[in-house]
Tab-separated table of C-alpha atoms and ligand atoms in Angstrom:
chain	number	residue	atom	x	y	z
A	2	MET	CA	104.673	64.160	108.897
A	3	ALA	CA	103.314	66.468	106.050
A	4	GLN	CA	105.431	69.479	105.239
A	5	SER	CA	102.714	72.164	106.424
A	6	ALA	CA	102.626	70.221	109.807
A	7	ALA	CA	106.494	70.683	110.297
A	8	PRO	CA	106.817	72.763	113.724
A	9	VAL	CA	108.165	76.101	113.563
A	10	LEU	CA	110.039	78.422	116.075
A	11	ALA	CA	109.553	81.732	114.828
A	12	LEU	CA	112.444	84.122	116.286
A	13	ASP	CA	111.589	87.617	116.089
A	14	GLY	CA	112.865	90.883	116.992
A	15	PRO	CA	115.012	93.987	116.105
A	16	SER	CA	118.426	94.109	114.656
A	17	GLY	CA	121.082	92.963	116.795
A	18	ALA	CA	118.769	91.190	119.376
A	19	GLY	CA	120.552	88.016	118.918
A	20	LYS	CA	118.332	86.442	116.536
A	21	GLY	CA	120.780	85.314	113.972
A	22	THR	CA	123.096	83.618	116.623
A	23	ILE	CA	120.418	81.906	118.845
A	24	GLY	CA	118.489	80.856	115.843
A	25	GLN	CA	121.757	78.860	114.346
A	26	ILE	CA	122.382	77.127	117.874
A	27	CYS	CA	118.865	76.188	118.232
A	28	SER	CA	118.677	74.846	114.600
A	29	LEU	CA	121.785	72.621	115.096
A	30	LYS	CA	120.282	71.537	118.658
A	31	PHE	CA	117.141	70.504	117.054
A	32	GLY	CA	118.398	69.572	113.959
A	33	TRP	CA	116.096	71.720	112.201
A	34	HIS	CA	116.186	73.852	108.940
A	35	TYR	CA	116.978	77.438	109.324
A	36	LEU	CA	115.597	80.509	107.605
A	37	ASP	CA	117.492	83.574	107.615
A	38	SER	CA	114.584	85.939	106.225
A	39	GLY	CA	116.789	89.054	106.728
A	40	ALA	CA	119.115	87.849	104.455
A	41	ILE	CA	116.148	87.387	101.789
A	42	TYR	CA	115.515	91.060	102.170
A	43	ARG	CA	119.128	91.902	102.168
A	44	GLY	CA	119.716	89.716	99.159
A	45	LEU	CA	116.934	91.551	97.479
A	46	ALA	CA	118.352	94.957	98.079
A	47	TRP	CA	121.876	93.840	97.211
A	48	LEU	CA	120.595	92.424	93.586
A	49	ALA	CA	118.283	95.162	92.941
A	50	LYS	CA	121.574	97.873	93.563
A	51	ASN	CA	123.794	95.699	91.267
A	52	GLU	CA	121.024	95.644	88.586
A	53	GLY	CA	120.798	99.454	89.164
A	54	VAL	CA	116.781	98.873	90.020
A	55	LEU	CA	115.797	101.844	91.780
A	56	CYS	CA	113.617	101.026	95.284
A	57	ASP	CA	110.502	102.494	93.882
A	58	ASP	CA	110.157	100.466	90.613
A	59	ILE	CA	107.996	97.725	92.322
A	60	VAL	CA	107.571	95.805	89.194
A	61	SER	CA	111.287	95.272	88.334
A	62	LEU	CA	111.871	94.283	92.300
A	63	VAL	CA	109.017	92.026	91.989
A	64	SER	CA	110.597	90.392	89.024
A	65	LEU	CA	113.886	90.188	90.721
A	66	ALA	CA	112.311	88.575	93.879
A	67	ASP	CA	110.271	86.137	91.778
A	68	SER	CA	113.975	84.922	90.048
A	69	MET	CA	115.782	85.006	93.290
A	70	GLU	CA	117.360	81.825	94.485
A	71	LEU	CA	118.907	82.112	97.977
A	72	ILE	CA	120.743	79.604	99.823
A	73	CYS	CA	121.776	79.592	103.581
A	74	HIS	CA	124.357	77.099	104.671
A	75	VAL	CA	124.475	76.830	108.666
A	76	CYS	CA	127.799	75.466	110.057
A	77	GLU	CA	128.971	74.507	113.484
A	78	THR	CA	131.924	76.547	113.367
A	79	ASP	CA	130.609	80.155	111.707
A	80	SER	CA	127.848	82.231	111.139
A	81	ALA	CA	125.877	81.063	108.024
A	82	THR	CA	126.966	81.219	104.414
A	83	ILE	CA	124.407	82.758	102.059
A	84	GLU	CA	124.386	81.947	98.166
A	85	ILE	CA	122.138	84.100	95.834
A	86	ASN	CA	121.912	83.025	92.228
A	87	GLY	CA	124.942	80.738	92.427
A	88	HIS	CA	126.950	83.505	94.018
A	89	VAL	CA	128.217	83.368	97.724
A	90	VAL	CA	127.472	86.979	99.202
A	91	THR	CA	127.779	86.401	103.035
A	92	ASP	CA	130.197	89.678	103.424
A	93	GLU	CA	128.412	91.758	100.914
A	94	LEU	CA	125.059	91.048	102.821
A	95	ARG	CA	126.465	91.053	106.359
A	96	THR	CA	127.485	95.122	106.135
A	97	ASP	CA	125.374	97.869	107.731
A	98	GLU	CA	124.577	99.188	104.198
A	99	ALA	CA	122.931	96.239	102.907
A	100	GLY	CA	120.693	96.527	106.658
A	101	GLN	CA	119.700	99.524	105.570
A	102	LEU	CA	119.070	99.156	101.926
A	103	ALA	CA	116.693	96.019	102.743
A	104	SER	CA	115.052	98.270	105.160
A	105	GLY	CA	114.382	100.625	102.402
A	106	ILE	CA	112.502	97.700	100.060
A	107	ALA	CA	110.833	95.897	102.973
A	108	PRO	CA	107.881	98.342	103.635
A	109	ILE	CA	106.813	97.851	100.043
A	110	PRO	CA	103.766	95.138	100.391
A	111	GLU	CA	104.275	93.991	96.928
A	112	VAL	CA	107.982	92.813	97.451
A	113	ARG	CA	106.814	91.272	100.912
A	114	ALA	CA	104.211	89.198	99.105
A	115	ALA	CA	106.603	88.201	96.203
A	116	LEU	CA	108.824	86.810	99.142
A	117	LEU	CA	106.248	85.135	101.279
A	118	SER	CA	106.140	81.608	99.380
A	119	MET	CA	109.823	81.339	98.999
A	120	GLN	CA	109.783	81.761	103.006
A	121	ARG	CA	107.024	79.343	103.601
A	122	ARG	CA	108.611	76.750	101.415
A	123	CYS	CA	111.218	76.536	104.169
A	124	ARG	CA	108.949	74.725	106.269
A	125	LYS	CA	109.801	71.414	105.983
A	126	ALA	CA	110.332	68.466	108.355
A	127	PRO	CA	111.413	67.652	111.171
A	128	GLY	CA	111.247	71.646	111.640
A	129	LEU	CA	112.416	75.137	111.078
A	130	VAL	CA	113.880	78.051	113.260
A	131	ALA	CA	112.594	81.026	111.259
A	132	ASP	CA	114.366	84.647	112.163
A	133	GLY	CA	113.318	87.627	111.257
A	134	ARG	CA	110.528	90.418	111.773
A	135	ASP	CA	107.131	88.932	111.186
A	136	MET	CA	107.845	85.010	111.307
A	137	GLY	CA	105.334	84.701	114.252
A	138	THR	CA	102.841	87.271	112.826
A	139	THR	CA	102.634	86.956	108.914
A	140	VAL	CA	104.705	84.131	107.456
A	141	PHE	CA	103.978	81.322	109.970
A	142	PRO	CA	101.244	82.534	112.273
A	143	ASP	CA	100.284	78.953	113.226
A	144	ALA	CA	103.947	78.512	114.349
A	145	PRO	CA	103.634	76.503	117.479
A	146	PHE	CA	106.540	78.087	119.300
A	147	LYS	CA	106.992	81.997	118.995
A	148	VAL	CA	109.909	84.179	120.902
A	149	PHE	CA	110.554	87.719	120.443
A	150	LEU	CA	113.964	88.848	121.328
A	151	THR	CA	114.697	92.114	122.092
A	152	ALA	CA	117.420	94.113	123.955
A	153	SER	CA	118.256	97.864	124.331
A	154	ALA	CA	119.513	99.829	121.397
A	155	GLU	CA	122.861	100.317	123.237
A	156	ILE	CA	123.259	96.970	123.691
A	157	ARG	CA	122.648	95.729	120.194
A	158	ALA	CA	124.951	98.356	118.626
A	159	GLN	CA	127.557	97.370	120.922
A	160	ARG	CA	127.114	93.649	119.714
A	161	ARG	CA	126.700	94.268	116.012
A	162	PHE	CA	129.864	96.593	116.671
A	163	ASP	CA	131.762	93.634	118.108
A	164	GLN	CA	130.451	91.143	115.601
A	165	LEU	CA	131.430	93.097	112.486
A	166	LYS	CA	134.486	93.808	113.855
A	167	ALA	CA	135.251	90.409	114.535
A	168	LYS	CA	135.022	89.752	110.736
A	169	GLY	CA	137.401	92.525	109.872
A	170	PHE	CA	134.773	95.030	108.949
A	171	ASP	CA	135.563	98.814	109.572
A	172	VAL	CA	132.844	99.836	111.934
A	173	ASN	CA	132.152	103.154	114.034
A	174	LEU	CA	129.563	102.588	117.056
A	175	ALA	CA	127.824	105.727	117.164
A	176	ARG	CA	126.988	105.607	113.734
A	177	LEU	CA	126.121	101.660	114.239
A	178	LEU	CA	123.444	103.007	117.169
A	179	GLU	CA	122.302	105.485	114.954
A	180	SER	CA	121.624	103.127	111.976
A	181	ILE	CA	120.084	100.566	114.446
A	182	GLN	CA	117.690	102.915	115.861
A	183	ALA	CA	116.468	104.681	112.522
A	184	ARG	CA	115.876	100.904	111.186
A	185	ASP	CA	113.788	100.221	114.439
A	186	VAL	CA	111.711	103.242	113.602
A	187	ARG	CA	111.319	102.115	110.166
A	188	ASP	CA	110.555	98.719	110.723
A	189	SER	CA	108.196	99.200	113.594
A	190	SER	CA	106.198	102.193	111.926
A	191	ARG	CA	105.658	100.579	108.754
A	192	ASP	CA	102.043	99.110	107.730
A	193	ALA	CA	102.898	96.297	106.076
A	194	SER	CA	103.915	93.470	108.521
A	195	PRO	CA	105.411	95.570	111.147
A	196	LEU	CA	107.838	94.503	113.804
A	197	LYS	CA	106.038	93.822	116.811
A	198	PRO	CA	105.746	90.527	118.864
A	199	ALA	CA	102.797	88.200	118.197
A	200	GLU	CA	100.384	87.898	120.821
A	201	ASP	CA	101.041	84.723	121.802
A	202	ALA	CA	104.889	85.137	121.516
A	203	LEU	CA	107.125	84.723	124.530
A	204	VAL	CA	108.902	87.993	124.939
A	205	LEU	CA	112.585	87.805	125.951
A	206	ASP	CA	114.712	90.734	126.738
A	207	THR	CA	118.349	89.487	126.523
A	208	SER	CA	119.878	93.125	127.314
A	209	GLU	CA	121.228	91.061	130.827
A	210	LEU	CA	121.206	87.468	129.569
A	211	THR	CA	123.984	85.408	128.121
A	212	ILE	CA	123.593	83.241	124.609
A	213	ASP	CA	123.640	80.111	126.820
A	214	GLU	CA	120.575	81.433	129.004
A	215	VAL	CA	118.583	82.749	126.278
A	216	VAL	CA	119.168	78.872	124.422
A	217	THR	CA	118.039	77.280	127.394
A	218	ARG	CA	114.753	79.383	127.971
A	219	ILE	CA	114.275	78.586	124.393
A	220	LEU	CA	114.963	74.316	124.692
A	221	THR	CA	112.631	74.801	127.694
A	222	LEU	CA	109.744	76.144	125.436
A	223	VAL	CA	110.030	73.977	122.666
A	224	ASN	CA	110.728	71.002	125.203
B	26	C5P	O1	117.345	90.807	110.352
B	26	C5P	P1	118.333	91.729	109.300
B	26	C5P	O2	118.832	92.768	110.069
B	26	C5P	O3	119.202	90.943	108.595
B	26	C5P	O4	117.121	92.441	108.340
B	26	C5P	C1	117.619	93.409	107.307
B	26	C5P	C2	115.990	94.490	107.149
B	26	C5P	O5	115.153	93.580	106.553
B	26	C5P	C3	115.213	94.564	108.555
B	26	C5P	O6	115.787	95.949	109.025
B	26	C5P	C4	114.033	94.855	108.047
B	26	C5P	O7	113.552	95.563	107.430
B	26	C5P	C5	113.813	93.658	106.612
B	26	C5P	N1	113.276	92.401	107.452
B	26	C5P	C6	111.957	92.128	107.322
B	26	C5P	N2	111.251	91.228	107.603
B	26	C5P	C7	111.788	89.984	107.985
B	26	C5P	C8	113.228	90.029	107.811
B	26	C5P	C9	113.655	91.318	107.673
B	26	C5P	O8	111.245	93.148	106.892
B	26	C5P	N3	111.187	89.165	108.092
């Protein structure tokens, strides 16, 4: 199969909707590659912070993006491990601060353009599960399978809280809810590839669904 023809499951939606968990389960079930595009934005924001690059220095951000090497290892027992330029940065990227920093650089069109080919190169046989905000609209508009996962902000904040708490982070539910709501507004209102379902996406509200129920619906769609 030509690489460009490899099937893609585009999984989009706001923070905490379950894209990461569901995406990793689907990639293991299908034996497909997995792209955590949020980790790319988080990784670039983390690199910029470490290098003292400000979020309005577009030239330096693009140059950092061009030289960034990101590897994502998915395993059966835990969430994906992220490596940037040879350093494992999984925990640093998981924090709420990293999400906020990522959402600060994500509206810049030059940054999005610089990260586009890195994401498209992940489309390889036998297939790709791509998780993000614009997988079905901009990065893989021809993806044969598109799902937009959503859930109420309160439920998403609670899920993030449980996840971070289980990983040993010190978190506050009210602050997480505020942060998720602020990120929703920023991600949906930007001009460049805003967070929105593709016209041909299946929209799934996961507020009342278990992980297994969501996975079953997606398996039905793909099969
Ligand atoms: O999905 P995650 O919470 O890791 O994404 C962090 C931030 O990166 C998002 O809030 C969004 O601003 C940005 N992002 C994006 N496009 C993507 C993935 C993430 O703009 N495809």
